[in-house]
Structure formats: C-alpha cells, structure tokens
XYZ file of C-alpha atoms in Angstrom:
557
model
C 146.047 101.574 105.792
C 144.288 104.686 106.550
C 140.760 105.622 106.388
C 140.868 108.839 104.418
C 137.762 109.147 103.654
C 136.031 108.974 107.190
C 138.605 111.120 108.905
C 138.084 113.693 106.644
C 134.216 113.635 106.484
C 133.861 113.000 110.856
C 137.140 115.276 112.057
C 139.079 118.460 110.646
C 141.862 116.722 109.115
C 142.199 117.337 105.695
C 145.810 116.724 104.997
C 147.799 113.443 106.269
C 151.461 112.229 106.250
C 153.259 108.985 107.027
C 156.431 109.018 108.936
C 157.930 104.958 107.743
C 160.983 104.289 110.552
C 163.141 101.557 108.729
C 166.674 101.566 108.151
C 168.625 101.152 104.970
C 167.668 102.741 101.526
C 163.870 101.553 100.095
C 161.161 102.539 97.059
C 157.604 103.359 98.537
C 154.644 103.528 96.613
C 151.490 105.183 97.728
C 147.951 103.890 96.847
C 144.493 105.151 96.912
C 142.110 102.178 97.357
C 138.138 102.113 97.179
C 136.323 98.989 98.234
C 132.719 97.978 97.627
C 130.500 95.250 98.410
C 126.898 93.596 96.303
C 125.004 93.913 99.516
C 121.675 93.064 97.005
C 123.711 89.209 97.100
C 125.173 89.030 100.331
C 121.964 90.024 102.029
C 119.898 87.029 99.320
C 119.893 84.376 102.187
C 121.707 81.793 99.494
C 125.100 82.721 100.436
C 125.671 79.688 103.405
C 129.371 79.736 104.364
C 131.792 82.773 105.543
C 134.253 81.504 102.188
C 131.081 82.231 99.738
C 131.129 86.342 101.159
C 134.063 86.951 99.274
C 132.949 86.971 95.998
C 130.767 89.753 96.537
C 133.624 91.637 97.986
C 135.747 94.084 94.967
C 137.911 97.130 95.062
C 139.651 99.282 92.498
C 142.754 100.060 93.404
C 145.531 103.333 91.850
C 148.781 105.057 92.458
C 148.401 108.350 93.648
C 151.764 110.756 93.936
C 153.906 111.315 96.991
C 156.980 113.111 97.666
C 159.162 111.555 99.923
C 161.623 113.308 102.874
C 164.667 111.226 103.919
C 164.676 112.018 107.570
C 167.073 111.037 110.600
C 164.282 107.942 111.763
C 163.235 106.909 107.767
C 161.082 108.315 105.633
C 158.330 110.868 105.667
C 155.715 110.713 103.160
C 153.262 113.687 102.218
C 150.095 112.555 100.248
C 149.942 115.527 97.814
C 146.442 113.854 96.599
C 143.950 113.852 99.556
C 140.946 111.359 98.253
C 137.812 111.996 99.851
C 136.617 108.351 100.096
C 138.393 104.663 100.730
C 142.062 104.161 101.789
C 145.317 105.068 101.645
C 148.261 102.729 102.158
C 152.284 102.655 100.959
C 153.884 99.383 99.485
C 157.711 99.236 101.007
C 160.347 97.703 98.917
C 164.140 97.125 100.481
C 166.935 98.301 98.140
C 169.099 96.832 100.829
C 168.931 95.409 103.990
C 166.676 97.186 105.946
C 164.951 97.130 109.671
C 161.510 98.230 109.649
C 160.428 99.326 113.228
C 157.136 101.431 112.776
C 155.662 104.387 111.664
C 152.892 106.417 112.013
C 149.932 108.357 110.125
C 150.078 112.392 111.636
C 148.713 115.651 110.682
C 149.435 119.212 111.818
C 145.715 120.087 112.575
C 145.409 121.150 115.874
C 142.461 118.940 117.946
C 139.363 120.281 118.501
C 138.675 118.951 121.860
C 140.308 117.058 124.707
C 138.635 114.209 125.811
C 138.635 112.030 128.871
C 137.494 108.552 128.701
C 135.635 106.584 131.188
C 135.270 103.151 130.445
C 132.401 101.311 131.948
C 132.560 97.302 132.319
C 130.283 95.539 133.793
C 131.691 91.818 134.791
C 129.961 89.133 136.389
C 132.658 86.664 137.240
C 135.116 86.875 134.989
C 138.110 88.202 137.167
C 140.789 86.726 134.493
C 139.639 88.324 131.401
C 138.670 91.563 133.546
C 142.513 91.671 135.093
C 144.129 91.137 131.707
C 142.095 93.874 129.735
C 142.339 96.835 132.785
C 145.681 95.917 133.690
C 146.727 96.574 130.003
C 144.792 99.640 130.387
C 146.602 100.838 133.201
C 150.120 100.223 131.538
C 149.096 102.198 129.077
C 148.156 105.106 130.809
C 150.884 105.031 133.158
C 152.912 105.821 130.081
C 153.883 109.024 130.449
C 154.597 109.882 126.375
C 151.166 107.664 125.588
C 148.310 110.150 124.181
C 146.041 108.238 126.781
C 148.880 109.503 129.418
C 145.844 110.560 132.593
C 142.961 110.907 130.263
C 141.466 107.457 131.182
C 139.473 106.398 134.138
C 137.973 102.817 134.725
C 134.163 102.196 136.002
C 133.594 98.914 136.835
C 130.090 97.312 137.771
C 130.709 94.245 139.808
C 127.479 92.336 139.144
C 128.814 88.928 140.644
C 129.910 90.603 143.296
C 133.277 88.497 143.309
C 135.909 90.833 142.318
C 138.433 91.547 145.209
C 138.637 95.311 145.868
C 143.252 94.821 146.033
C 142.829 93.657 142.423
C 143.508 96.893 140.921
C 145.386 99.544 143.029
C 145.089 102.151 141.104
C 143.711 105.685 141.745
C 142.127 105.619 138.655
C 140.050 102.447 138.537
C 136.477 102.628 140.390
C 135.003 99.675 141.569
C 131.270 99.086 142.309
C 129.599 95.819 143.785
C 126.709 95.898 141.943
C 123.161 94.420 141.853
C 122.731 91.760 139.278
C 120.337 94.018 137.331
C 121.470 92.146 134.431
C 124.449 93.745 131.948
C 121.873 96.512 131.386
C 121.904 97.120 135.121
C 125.898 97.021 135.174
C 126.632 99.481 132.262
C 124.062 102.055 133.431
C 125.733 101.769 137.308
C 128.989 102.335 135.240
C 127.105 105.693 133.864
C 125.648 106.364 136.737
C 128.848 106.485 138.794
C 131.094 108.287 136.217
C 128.632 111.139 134.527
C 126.483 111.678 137.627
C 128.076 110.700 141.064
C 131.875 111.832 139.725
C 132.284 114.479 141.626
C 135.355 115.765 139.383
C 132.416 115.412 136.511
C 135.372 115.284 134.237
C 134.344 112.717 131.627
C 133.985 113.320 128.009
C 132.918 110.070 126.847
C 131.296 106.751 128.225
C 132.993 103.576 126.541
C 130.878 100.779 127.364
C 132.647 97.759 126.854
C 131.961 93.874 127.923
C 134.423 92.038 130.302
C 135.267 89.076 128.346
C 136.351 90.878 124.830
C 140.434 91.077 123.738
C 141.120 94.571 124.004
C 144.133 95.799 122.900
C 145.206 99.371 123.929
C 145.642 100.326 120.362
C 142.188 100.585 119.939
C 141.738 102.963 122.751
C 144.521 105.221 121.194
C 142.389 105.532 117.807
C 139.383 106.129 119.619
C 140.574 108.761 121.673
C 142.971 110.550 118.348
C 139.063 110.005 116.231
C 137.438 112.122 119.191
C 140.088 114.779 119.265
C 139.643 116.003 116.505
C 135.814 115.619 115.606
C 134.103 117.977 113.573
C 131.521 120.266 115.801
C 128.830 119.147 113.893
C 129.354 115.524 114.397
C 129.928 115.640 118.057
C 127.301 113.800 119.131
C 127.790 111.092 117.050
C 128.864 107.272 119.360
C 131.601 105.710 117.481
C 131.385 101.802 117.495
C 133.889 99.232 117.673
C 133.746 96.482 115.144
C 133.617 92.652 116.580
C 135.811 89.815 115.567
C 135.401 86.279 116.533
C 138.148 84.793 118.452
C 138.136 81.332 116.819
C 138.580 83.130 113.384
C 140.210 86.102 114.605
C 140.252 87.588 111.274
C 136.566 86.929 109.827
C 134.538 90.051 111.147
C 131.936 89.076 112.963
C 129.532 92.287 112.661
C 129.901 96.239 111.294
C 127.245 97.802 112.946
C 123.574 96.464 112.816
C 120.014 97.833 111.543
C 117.010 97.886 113.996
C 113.925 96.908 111.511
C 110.874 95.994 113.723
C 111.789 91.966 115.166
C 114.177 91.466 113.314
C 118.119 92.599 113.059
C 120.346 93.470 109.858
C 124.020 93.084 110.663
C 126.344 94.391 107.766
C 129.613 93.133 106.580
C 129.635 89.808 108.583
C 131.828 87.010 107.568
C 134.254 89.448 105.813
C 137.770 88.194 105.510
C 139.606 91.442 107.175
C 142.961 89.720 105.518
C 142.009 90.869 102.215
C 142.681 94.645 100.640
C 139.179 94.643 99.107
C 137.188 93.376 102.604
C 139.407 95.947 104.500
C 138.419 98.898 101.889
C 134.816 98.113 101.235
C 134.335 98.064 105.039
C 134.885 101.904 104.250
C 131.567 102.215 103.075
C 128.524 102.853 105.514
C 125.682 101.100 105.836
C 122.073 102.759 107.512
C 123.125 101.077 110.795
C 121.483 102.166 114.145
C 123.304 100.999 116.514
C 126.766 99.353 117.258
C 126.903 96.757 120.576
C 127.891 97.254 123.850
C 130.969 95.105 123.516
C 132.737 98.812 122.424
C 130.466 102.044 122.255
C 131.184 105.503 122.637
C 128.702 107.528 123.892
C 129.537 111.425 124.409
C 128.489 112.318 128.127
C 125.794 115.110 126.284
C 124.012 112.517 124.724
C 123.689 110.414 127.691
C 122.140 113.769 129.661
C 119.846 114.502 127.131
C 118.913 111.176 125.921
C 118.410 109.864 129.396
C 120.168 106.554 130.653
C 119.438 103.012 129.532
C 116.095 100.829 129.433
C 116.412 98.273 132.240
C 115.697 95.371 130.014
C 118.000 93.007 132.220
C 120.136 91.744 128.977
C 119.554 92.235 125.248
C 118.767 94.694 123.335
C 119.354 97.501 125.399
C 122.061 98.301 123.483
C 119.857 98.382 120.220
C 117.621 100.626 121.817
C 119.746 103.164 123.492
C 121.955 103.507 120.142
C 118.664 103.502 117.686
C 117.532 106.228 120.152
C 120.697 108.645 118.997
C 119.908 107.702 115.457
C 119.868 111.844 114.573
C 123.392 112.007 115.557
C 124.289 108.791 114.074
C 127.044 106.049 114.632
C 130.654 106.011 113.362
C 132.444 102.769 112.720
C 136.226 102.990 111.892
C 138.551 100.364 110.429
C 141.125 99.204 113.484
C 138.646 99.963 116.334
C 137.317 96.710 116.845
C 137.879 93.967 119.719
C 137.469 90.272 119.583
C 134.745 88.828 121.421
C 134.106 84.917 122.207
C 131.110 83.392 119.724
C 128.868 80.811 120.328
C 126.157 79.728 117.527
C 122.546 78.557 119.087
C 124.382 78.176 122.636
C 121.839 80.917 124.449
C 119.445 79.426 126.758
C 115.593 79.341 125.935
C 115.207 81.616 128.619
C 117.111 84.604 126.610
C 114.489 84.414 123.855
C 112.218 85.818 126.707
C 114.300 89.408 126.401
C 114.849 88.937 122.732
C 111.250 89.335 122.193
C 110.033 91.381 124.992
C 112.652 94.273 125.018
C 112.961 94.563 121.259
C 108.776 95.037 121.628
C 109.508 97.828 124.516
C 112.013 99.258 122.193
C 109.450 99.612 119.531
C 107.354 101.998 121.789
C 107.881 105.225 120.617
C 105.552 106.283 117.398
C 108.745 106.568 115.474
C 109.887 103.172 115.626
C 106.427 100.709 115.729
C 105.743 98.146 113.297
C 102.427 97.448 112.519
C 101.255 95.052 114.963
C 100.400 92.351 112.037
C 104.396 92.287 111.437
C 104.814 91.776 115.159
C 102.413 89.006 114.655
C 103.720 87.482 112.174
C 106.887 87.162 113.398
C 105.448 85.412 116.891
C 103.889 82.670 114.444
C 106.656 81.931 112.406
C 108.575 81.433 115.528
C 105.906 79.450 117.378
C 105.088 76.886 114.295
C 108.975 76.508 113.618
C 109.405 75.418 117.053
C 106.372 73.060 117.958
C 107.460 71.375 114.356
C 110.825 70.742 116.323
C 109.249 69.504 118.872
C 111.129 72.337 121.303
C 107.773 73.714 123.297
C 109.730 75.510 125.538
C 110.871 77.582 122.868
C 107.069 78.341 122.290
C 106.077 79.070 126.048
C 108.831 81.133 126.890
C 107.952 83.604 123.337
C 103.949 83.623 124.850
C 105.653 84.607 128.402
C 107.499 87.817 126.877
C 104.528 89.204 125.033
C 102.364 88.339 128.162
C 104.891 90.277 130.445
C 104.971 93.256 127.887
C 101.115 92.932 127.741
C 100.873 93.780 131.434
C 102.709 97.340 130.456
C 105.569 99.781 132.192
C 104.495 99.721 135.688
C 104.655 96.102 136.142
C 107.784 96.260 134.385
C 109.098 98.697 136.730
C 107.773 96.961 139.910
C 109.449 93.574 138.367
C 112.205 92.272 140.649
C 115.077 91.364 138.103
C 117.351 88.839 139.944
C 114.314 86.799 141.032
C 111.818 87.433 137.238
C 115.757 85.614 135.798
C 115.858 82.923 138.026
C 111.934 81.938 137.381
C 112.991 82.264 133.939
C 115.421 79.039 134.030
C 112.054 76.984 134.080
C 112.488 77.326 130.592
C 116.182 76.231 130.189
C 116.455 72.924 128.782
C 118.202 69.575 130.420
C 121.376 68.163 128.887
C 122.099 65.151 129.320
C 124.954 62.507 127.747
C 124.715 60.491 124.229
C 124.816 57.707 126.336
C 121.528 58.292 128.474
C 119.652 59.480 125.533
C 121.096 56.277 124.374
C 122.206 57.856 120.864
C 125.671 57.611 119.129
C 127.224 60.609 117.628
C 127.444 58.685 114.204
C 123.747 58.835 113.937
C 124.416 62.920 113.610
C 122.518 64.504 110.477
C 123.735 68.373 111.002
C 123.711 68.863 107.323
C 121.971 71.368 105.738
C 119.146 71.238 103.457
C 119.656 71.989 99.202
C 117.695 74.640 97.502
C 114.615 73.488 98.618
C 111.801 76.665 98.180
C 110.999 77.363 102.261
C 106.891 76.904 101.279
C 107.977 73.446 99.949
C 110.255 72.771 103.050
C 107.311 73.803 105.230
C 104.984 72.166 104.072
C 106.563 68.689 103.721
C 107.672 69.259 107.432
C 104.244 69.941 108.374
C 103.206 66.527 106.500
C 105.966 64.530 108.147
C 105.059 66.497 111.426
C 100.872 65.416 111.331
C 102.199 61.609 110.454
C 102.634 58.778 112.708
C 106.684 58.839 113.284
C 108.579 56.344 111.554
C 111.993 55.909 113.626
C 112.041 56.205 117.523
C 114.884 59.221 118.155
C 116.632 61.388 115.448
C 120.058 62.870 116.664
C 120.472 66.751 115.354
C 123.012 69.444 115.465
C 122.995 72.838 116.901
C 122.610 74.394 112.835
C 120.440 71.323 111.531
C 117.754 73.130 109.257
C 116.967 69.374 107.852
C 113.652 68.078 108.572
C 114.128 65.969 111.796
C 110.287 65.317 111.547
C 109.810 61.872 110.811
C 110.884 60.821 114.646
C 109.136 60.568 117.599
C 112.281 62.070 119.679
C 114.989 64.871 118.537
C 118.665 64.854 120.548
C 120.089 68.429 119.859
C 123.731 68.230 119.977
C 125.848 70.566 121.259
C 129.217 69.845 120.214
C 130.792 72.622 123.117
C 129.558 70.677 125.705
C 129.357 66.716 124.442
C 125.882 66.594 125.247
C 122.669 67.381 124.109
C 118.936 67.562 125.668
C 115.433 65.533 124.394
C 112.634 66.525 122.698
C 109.851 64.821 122.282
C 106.681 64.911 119.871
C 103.300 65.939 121.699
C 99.873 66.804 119.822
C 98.540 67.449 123.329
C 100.849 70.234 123.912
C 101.058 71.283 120.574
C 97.569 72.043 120.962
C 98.103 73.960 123.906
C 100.300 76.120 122.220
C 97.884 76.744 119.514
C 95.072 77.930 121.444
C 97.813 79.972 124.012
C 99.339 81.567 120.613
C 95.354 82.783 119.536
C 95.183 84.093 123.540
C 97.928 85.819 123.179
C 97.399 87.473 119.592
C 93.493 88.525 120.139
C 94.578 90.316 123.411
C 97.450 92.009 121.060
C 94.863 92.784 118.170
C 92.643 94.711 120.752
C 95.694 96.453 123.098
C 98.746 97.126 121.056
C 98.333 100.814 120.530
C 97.336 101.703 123.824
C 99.747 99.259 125.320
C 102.680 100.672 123.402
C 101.554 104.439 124.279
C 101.594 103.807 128.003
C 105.045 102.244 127.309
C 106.052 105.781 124.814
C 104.891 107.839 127.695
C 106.610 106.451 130.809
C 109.929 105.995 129.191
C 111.413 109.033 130.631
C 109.776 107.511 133.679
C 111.914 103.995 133.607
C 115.165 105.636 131.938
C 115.681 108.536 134.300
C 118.210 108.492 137.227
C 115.214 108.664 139.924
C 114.145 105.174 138.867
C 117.725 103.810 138.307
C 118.744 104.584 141.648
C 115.790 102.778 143.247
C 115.832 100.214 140.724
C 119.702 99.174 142.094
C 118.886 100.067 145.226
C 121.980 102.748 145.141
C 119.881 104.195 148.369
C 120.566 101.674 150.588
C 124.123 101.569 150.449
C-alpha cells in the first residue's frame, strides 16, 4: 500500500504510478482505502489485551479507476483518481501462470532537495546487533544503482568502549569511544561529531537510532525518498519511525507518543499491522510530540537552532528534545518502522530515578509546566501504590529524583554521570531463586483483577494493608494488579530470568516514607516556580556545545 494522503500533504507529489513486474497475463484492481480508529475506547483503560484493540479498529474501503500500460517488465498502473487522505493499494489476479518479482510506487516530480544521512548509534556492548545492522547498511550503500548509493555516513558513540576499531573498514563509518554519559551522552557525541566536528559539514539529517533494533535497509530508502521531496514548508519537520515488538513482530508497539505533564500517551499500540483496517487507520495523526530515539530524523537546522540534547543520562531525552520542535511537528509514515526488543516491568528501580527527574526538567520551560499540584499528585499515587506493595525502594528512589531536581541546574551540571548511575544501583533490587525464597511457582497469582472501581480496589488494599497479615509469603507476577496485601512477604516473579526478589511488610519504614513524602512536597509547595525558572533559564546553558564538550570531556582527548 501507499500512503497517499501523507505524501501528498508533507512532499510535492501529487500524482503516483505503480510499475507491477510479473509475468504472464493478470486483472488488477486499484483501491482507495481510509482507516479510522475509536480512540474515545481504546484510550478507556478497560480494553486489557492487544486481541480486544481490534474492535475499535474500521475502514471503508472503494474501487477507484486505473488505466493500465502493458510494458516490457509487467504492468504500469496510473491512478487517474489522486485521494487526498488514506491508502492506495492494487489486488493482482493471475489469468495464467504468472511470476511476480516486484514493483514499485514512482512519480515524475522532480525532488526538492538532496539529502545526506548521518546516522548516529550509540552502543554500549552490543557488537552483534551493532555489526549486523551497519554492515547491512554498508551493503546497501555500496550499491551503486541504490538511491542511498554515497549519501549515507555512520556515527557511532562507543559508550562501552568495547567495539574493535577493524570492525568496520569502511571510509564511511566513524567511530567514537565514548564516555558513558548515558544513551543521551552517546546520541549527542553522535551529533556532535557529524553536524559540528565534520569537517565536510555535509549532513542533511541526523537519524538517531538505538543499537539493538532490526533495521532493515528498506526503511532507510523510504526515509531518504520522504526527505527528497519534502515540501519547503515542512522542512523542519523530524520524521519518526514506528516500533514493533520482536516477539510479536507484527503488533505495533507505539505510533508516536504525547508529552502531558508525568505522564505519556502512546497512540495506536497493540495494533495488528496484518490487518487492511490497522494498516489504514494508522494513516491518521494523532497530536503526538515526539517519536523515540530508536528511529528519529532530525534535520541538521533544527538541531543548530534548537540546540543539542538535555544530558539527562537515559530517558526522556528523547521526549524532550522532540516536544521541543513541536512548531515544526513530527511525521510518522507507514513502512518506516524497526523492531525493537520489549520487556514489560523488567527496568530496574533505579530508572524510575530519570523517569521522574528528567520528565520534571523537561517541564521547565513556561510552555510546558503543570501545575505543581498535578506533579504532586502524581508523586503520591506512586508513593502509596508502592509502600502498599511493600516495594520501598520504589518509594526512596521517586523522593531521590525530586530531591536531585530540587537542588536545580548547576548541581545538575556539576553531577558526575558514570559515578551519580552507579550510586543509583543502591536502589536495584536482589533476585534470588524460588527455591531460597522457598516458594513454588504453582503458588503464582499473576491474574488480573475484574471490574473492580480503583476507589474500591484502594481502599480494600489499604484495609488488608493496616491488618495483621494472614499467610506468611504471597508469590506475584511481573503484571499482578491483584491485591497481594494480605501477606507478610511478596516474591515478584520474573518469568525472563526464573527468579524473583522479596519484599517484605514494614510500618516502620512505611512511616518513614510518609513523613520523607511531606519533606519532600512542602519544600516543592514553597520552590517549584523559582526552581523550574532557574532550570528555563540555564537550558541554553546545559544544551549548548560549550557544556557538551566539557561534559564528555571531548577536551582531553
């Protein structure tokens, strides 16, 4: 299928054809397809498994007219209806036997610009996944009729400092031993390297892009054909890729994402891509703000005049740096997408500690900050829901972050990343085996709860929570939202690793929480303004090269 209706609102095509090459005599039919989605249900919080999305999921489908060219490779088909929105897509019957061996979508538009990719990985360890996707780059561009024939250059930002420099011999792959600054650190040495220290300052476009994702070259050909022929006006638009999980490689993981205060809004997640009506109605866009750094597109102009990254370490940086270009916008495109590893609940405690203190930087600017009430809010609701499971370090490492933010920009600046990370695994938990918790995996309840209203399901937790525990050790799943409660001991099970770590129910620490959380709220109460305007006013400060440079110690080299 085609997206019609993007390519002709983001470039200056206007009028596509379809060359089919197949052998033997067939009947083609063309089709005009518009997809659309109830977003008002699939955004209710009832829908609980990726098979209950597709109800919500319709398209209305027609036969639009075509005149067809018998040519010396197959078929060429001219459109003679151009629709404005949705897709277009042919149905190919044999009349005989036939060999089908491609085709393509063209136009005779001329482009509009030339542009030369840099893509910018940053890898920390991961030599096999990072051979396998550059190497296929490198084929690619090698390929002397490919449309990515020398307009490609690789950036790499060797955080682990592992990667041999004879792995890639190629003059157009750049490789950096890098501080581990985090993947924030590695994407914006990427930058760094390629828009400012390139001395042939030839780059068009940044593709950020993470080392462990499937990339297929395809992608990277409709990427580069979408920025050819871009409309002036929507030049300075990034272009996201879509994600796909790899255990489900054809249930879309995320479409782009909305930035509201604490809390993200990912669209069109759980779609089944198989489907004509998923595949149209992810056509339609949604008000997102940003698209992650697993596949973004950032034109170099943006990046000069928007400065370079936050150095948030990991998380969120991506969020902010895309919500940041939110005048120019972000373009997501059916078939630029990669498929990324997923793990549900497997983070560490200690990445709740950027969760909540980068998405809080992010919110700096007058533009984006949420009342400080919501911000709040959202610390209690995450501080009660975790001292009713019994998982304290989930509490202590949420009071660190808004401590740390607390403390403003310059002690954010002087912060020493590698070593702040490390101090951080204090708050990691300890797995150990069923058999030294001395649990059996039969004892499992990881099922979840009916339509229970949450104030009912609160407060009955709470009540179980207050009361003397009736069993010794309840054994719970990585997605349990039961009501574990009634035991003195939780095992969370993590069914990736065959283990699972203890926790145990304290009203001495609970306590301690509570009077930390109304520490930490009062001194919120009285600062947040000024805090957050000290923050607004030193961000060109902490995102300009100056900084970057001494932040990765790129002097010293």
């Amino acid at each position: 299928a085609f997206s019609i209706g993007k390519w002709k609102k983001y470039t200056v095509v206007d009028d596509v054809a379809l060359q089919i090459n197949v052998s033997g005599e067939c009947e083609i039919q063309a089709y005009h397809c518009v997809g659309t989605a109830d977003r008002k249900s699939l955004f209710s919080g009832r829908i609980q498994t990726p098979e209950e999305v597709d109800q919500f999921i319709t398209c209305e489908t027609r036969v639009i007219d075509v005149k067809i060219k018998k040519n010396e490779k197959g078929y060429e088909v001219s459109f003679l209806e151009q629709p404005d929105e949705g897709i277009i897509f042919v149905s190919i019957k044999a009349k005989e036997e036939c060999k089908l061996s491609g085709g393509y979508y063209f136009t005779v538009k001329e482009p509009t610009q030339v542009p030369y990719l840099g893509l910018g990985i940053c890898t920390f360890k991961r030599e096999d996944f990072l051979r396998r996707n550059v190497n296929s780059v490198l084929e690619e561009i090698d390929k002397e009729d490919s449309v990515l024939h020398n307009k490609v250059e690789v950036f790499i930002s060797d955080n682990g400092q592992s990667v041999e420099p004879s792995m890639f011999e190629h003059d157009k792959v750049h490789l950096y031993p890098n501080k581990n600054a985090g993947g924030a650190g590695g994407f914006t040495r990427t930058i760094i390297e390629a828009v400012y220290e390139n001395p042939k300052n030839n780059i068009s476009h940044m593709i950020l892009m993470d080392d462990d994702i499937e990339l297929y070259t395809e992608v990277l050909k409709r990427t580069y054909l979408f920025l050819s022929y871009m409309k002036e006006e929507h030049k300075g638009a990034m272009v996201g890729g879509e994600m796909f999980p790899l255990d489900k490689r054809y249930r879309q993981f995320e479409a782009g994402a909305e930035w509201r205060g604490p809390d993200l809004w990912f669209y069109n997640k759980s779609w089944n891509m198989k489907t004509r009506e998923a595949v149209a109605a992810n056509e339609e866009e949604n008000p997102i703000d940003y698209s992650g750094w697993w596949y973004s597109v950032i034109p170099v102009p943006v990046i000069k005049s928007q400065g370079l990254p936050i150095p948030m370490f990991i998380h969120y940086d991506d969020v902010e740096y895309g919500t940041r270009n939110k005048k120019n916008g972000t373009i997501l495109l059916n078939g630029i997408c990669v498929w990324h590893p997923q793990g549900i609940n497997k983070a560490p405690v200690r990445m709740t500690y950027y969760d909540l203190r980068n998405v809080l930087i992010g919110m700096a600017p007058k533009e984006r900050r949420y009342p400080v009430k919501s911000v709040i809010t959202n610390l209690r609701n995450r501080a009660i829901g975790a001292v009713m499971r019994y998982r304290y370090l989930d509490v202590e490492v949420c009071f660190e972050a808004f401590e740390d933010f607390c403390k403003g920009p310059r002690y954010f600046m002087d912060l020493e990343p590698v070593k702040k990370h490390e101090e951080l695994a204090k708050f990691n938990n300890v797995y150990v085996s069923l058999e030294d918790a001395g649990v059996e995996l039969k004892d499992l309840h990881n099922k979840r709860v009916g339509n229970i209203k949450s104030k009912f399901l609160f407060l009955w937790g709470l009540l179980l929570w207050l009361l003397p525990s009736v069993r010794k050790i309840r054994v719970v799943g990585s997605e349990d939202i039961g009501l574990p409660f009634s035991a003195k001991r939780l095992f969370y099970y993590d069914e990736t690793k065959n283990m699972g770590y203890v926790t145990e129910k304290s009203y001495t620490r609970a306590w301690k929480d509570v009077c930390r959380y109304f520490k930490v709220t009062s001194m919120l109460r009285k600062n947040y303004d000024k805090i957050m305007d000290e923050w607004e006013a030193m961000k060109p400060e902490y995102t300009g090269i100056d900084f970057w440079k001494e932040y990765l110690e790129l002097g010293e080299e």
